[in-house]
Coordinates of N, CA and C in Angstrom, one line a residue:
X970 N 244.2 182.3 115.2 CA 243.4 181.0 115.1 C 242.6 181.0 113.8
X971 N 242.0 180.0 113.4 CA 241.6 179.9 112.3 C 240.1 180.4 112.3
X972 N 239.4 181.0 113.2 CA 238.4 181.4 113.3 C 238.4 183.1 113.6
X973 N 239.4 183.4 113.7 CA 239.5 185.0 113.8 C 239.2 185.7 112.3
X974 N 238.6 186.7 112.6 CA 237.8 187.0 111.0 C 239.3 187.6 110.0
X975 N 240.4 187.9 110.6 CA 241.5 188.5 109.5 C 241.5 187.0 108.9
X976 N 242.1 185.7 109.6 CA 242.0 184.6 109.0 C 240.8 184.0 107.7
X977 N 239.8 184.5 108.8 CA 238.4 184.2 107.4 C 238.7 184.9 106.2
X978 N 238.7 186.1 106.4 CA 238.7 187.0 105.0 C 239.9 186.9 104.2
X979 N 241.2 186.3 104.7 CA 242.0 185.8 103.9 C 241.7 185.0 103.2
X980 N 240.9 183.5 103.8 CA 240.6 182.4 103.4 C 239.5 183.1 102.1
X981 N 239.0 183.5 102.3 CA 237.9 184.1 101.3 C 238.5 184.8 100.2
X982 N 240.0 185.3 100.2 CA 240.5 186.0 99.4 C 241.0 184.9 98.6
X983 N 241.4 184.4 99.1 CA 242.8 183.7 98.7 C 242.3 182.1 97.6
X984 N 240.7 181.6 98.0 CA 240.4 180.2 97.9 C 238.7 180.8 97.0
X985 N 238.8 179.6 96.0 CA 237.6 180.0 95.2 C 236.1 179.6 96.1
X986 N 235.7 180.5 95.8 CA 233.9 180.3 96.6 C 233.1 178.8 95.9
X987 N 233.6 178.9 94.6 CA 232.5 177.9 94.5 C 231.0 177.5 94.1
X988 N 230.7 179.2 94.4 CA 228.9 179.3 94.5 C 228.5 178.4 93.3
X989 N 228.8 178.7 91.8 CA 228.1 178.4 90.9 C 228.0 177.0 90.8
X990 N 229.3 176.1 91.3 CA 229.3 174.6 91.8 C 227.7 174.6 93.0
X991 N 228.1 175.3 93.4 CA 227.4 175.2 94.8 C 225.8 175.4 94.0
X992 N 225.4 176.0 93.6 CA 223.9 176.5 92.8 C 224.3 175.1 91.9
X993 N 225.0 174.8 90.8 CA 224.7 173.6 89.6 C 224.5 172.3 90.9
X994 N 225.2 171.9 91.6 CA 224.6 171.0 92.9 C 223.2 171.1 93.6
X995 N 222.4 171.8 93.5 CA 221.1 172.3 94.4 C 220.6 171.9 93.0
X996 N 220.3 172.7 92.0 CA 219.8 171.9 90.9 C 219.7 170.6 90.9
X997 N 221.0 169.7 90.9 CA 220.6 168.4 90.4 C 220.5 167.9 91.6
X998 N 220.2 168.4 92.8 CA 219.3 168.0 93.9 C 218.0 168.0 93.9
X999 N 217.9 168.3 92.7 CA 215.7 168.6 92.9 C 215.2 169.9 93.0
X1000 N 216.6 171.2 93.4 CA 216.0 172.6 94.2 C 215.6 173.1 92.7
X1001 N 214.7 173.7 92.8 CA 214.1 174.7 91.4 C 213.5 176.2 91.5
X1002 N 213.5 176.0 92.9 CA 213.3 177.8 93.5 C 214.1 178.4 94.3
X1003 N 214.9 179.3 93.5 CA 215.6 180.3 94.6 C 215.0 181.8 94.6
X1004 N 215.3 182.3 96.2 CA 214.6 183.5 96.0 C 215.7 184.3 97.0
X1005 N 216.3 185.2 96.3 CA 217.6 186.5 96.6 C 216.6 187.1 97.3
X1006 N 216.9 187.7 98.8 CA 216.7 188.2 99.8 C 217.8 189.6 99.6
X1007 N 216.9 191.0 100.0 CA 218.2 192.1 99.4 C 218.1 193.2 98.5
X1008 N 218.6 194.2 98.7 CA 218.8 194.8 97.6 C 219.4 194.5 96.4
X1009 N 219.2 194.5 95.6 CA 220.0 194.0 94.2 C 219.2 192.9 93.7
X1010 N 219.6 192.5 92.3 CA 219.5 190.9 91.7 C 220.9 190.3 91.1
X1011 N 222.0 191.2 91.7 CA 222.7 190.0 91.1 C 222.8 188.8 91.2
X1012 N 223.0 188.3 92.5 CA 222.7 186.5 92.8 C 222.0 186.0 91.6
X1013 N 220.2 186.4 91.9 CA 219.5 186.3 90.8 C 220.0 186.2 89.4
X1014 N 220.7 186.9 88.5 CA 220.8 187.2 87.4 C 222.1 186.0 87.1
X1015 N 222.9 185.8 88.1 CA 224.0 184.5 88.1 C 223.2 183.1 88.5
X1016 N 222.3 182.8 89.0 CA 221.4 181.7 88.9 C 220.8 181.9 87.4
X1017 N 219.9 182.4 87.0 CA 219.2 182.5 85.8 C 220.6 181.9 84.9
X1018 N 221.9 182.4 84.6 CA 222.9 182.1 83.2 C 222.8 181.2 83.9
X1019 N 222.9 180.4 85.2 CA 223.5 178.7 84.9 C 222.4 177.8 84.7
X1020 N 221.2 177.9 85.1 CA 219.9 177.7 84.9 C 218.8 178.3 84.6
X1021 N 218.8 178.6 82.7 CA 217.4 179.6 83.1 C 215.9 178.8 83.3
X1022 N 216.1 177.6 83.2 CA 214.5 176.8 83.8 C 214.3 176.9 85.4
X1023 N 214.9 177.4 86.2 CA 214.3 177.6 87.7 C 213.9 178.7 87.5
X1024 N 212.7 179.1 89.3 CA 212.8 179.9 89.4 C 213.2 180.4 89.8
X1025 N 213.4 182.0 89.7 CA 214.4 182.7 90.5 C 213.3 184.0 91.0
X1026 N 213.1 184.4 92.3 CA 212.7 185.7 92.4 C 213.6 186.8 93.8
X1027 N 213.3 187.2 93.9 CA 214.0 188.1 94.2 C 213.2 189.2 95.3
X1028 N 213.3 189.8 96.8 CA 212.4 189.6 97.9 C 213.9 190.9 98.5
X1029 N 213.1 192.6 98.3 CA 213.7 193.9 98.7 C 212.7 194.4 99.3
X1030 N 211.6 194.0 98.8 CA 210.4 195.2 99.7 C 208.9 194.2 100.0
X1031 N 207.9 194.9 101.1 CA 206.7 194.0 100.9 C 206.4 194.1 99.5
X1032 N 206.2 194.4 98.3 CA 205.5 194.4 96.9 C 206.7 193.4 96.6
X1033 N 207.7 193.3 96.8 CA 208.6 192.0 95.7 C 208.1 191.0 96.4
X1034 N 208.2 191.0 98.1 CA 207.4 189.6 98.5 C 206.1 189.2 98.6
X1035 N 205.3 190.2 98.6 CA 203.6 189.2 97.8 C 204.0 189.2 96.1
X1036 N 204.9 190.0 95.6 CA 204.9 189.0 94.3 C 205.4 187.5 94.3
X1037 N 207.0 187.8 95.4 CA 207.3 186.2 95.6 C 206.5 184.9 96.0
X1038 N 205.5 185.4 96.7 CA 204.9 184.4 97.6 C 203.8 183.9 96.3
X1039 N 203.1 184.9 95.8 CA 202.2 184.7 94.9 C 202.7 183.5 93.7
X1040 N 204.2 183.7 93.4 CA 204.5 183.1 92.2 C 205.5 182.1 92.7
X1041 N 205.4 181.5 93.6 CA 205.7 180.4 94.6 C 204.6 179.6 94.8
X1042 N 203.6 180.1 95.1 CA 202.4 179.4 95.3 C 201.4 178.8 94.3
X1043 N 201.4 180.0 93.5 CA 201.5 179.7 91.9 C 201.3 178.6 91.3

């Protein structure tokens, strides 16, 4: 069925994601803060090349999230 995950992961293989459509859309929606949840920044660092005027932070440990919260409130 189309909901069994071999089927999903195909669909995922096989068909483009989209995201950076998906992020250039949220932009010309008004969105101007994203914040990557996680280990890593990549997400992060692929938002920044399509927009570097938002912001972008990034939320791995309590110290990244009272920086996020701080520079969100900001």
């Amino acid at each position: 069925t189309p909901t069994e995950p071999r089927h999903l992961l195909a669909q995922q293989v096989n068909h483009p994601v989209l995201w950076q459509t998906t992020i250039e859309h949220m932009i010309a929606d008004g969105y101007d803060r994203f914040v990557e949840v996680g280990p890593g920044k990549a997400l992060s660092g692929f938002i920044r090349k399509i927009n570097p005027d938002v912001v972008v932070t990034n939320v791995s440990d309590r110290a990244s999230l009272e920086r996020t919260v701080e520079k969100l409130n900001g």
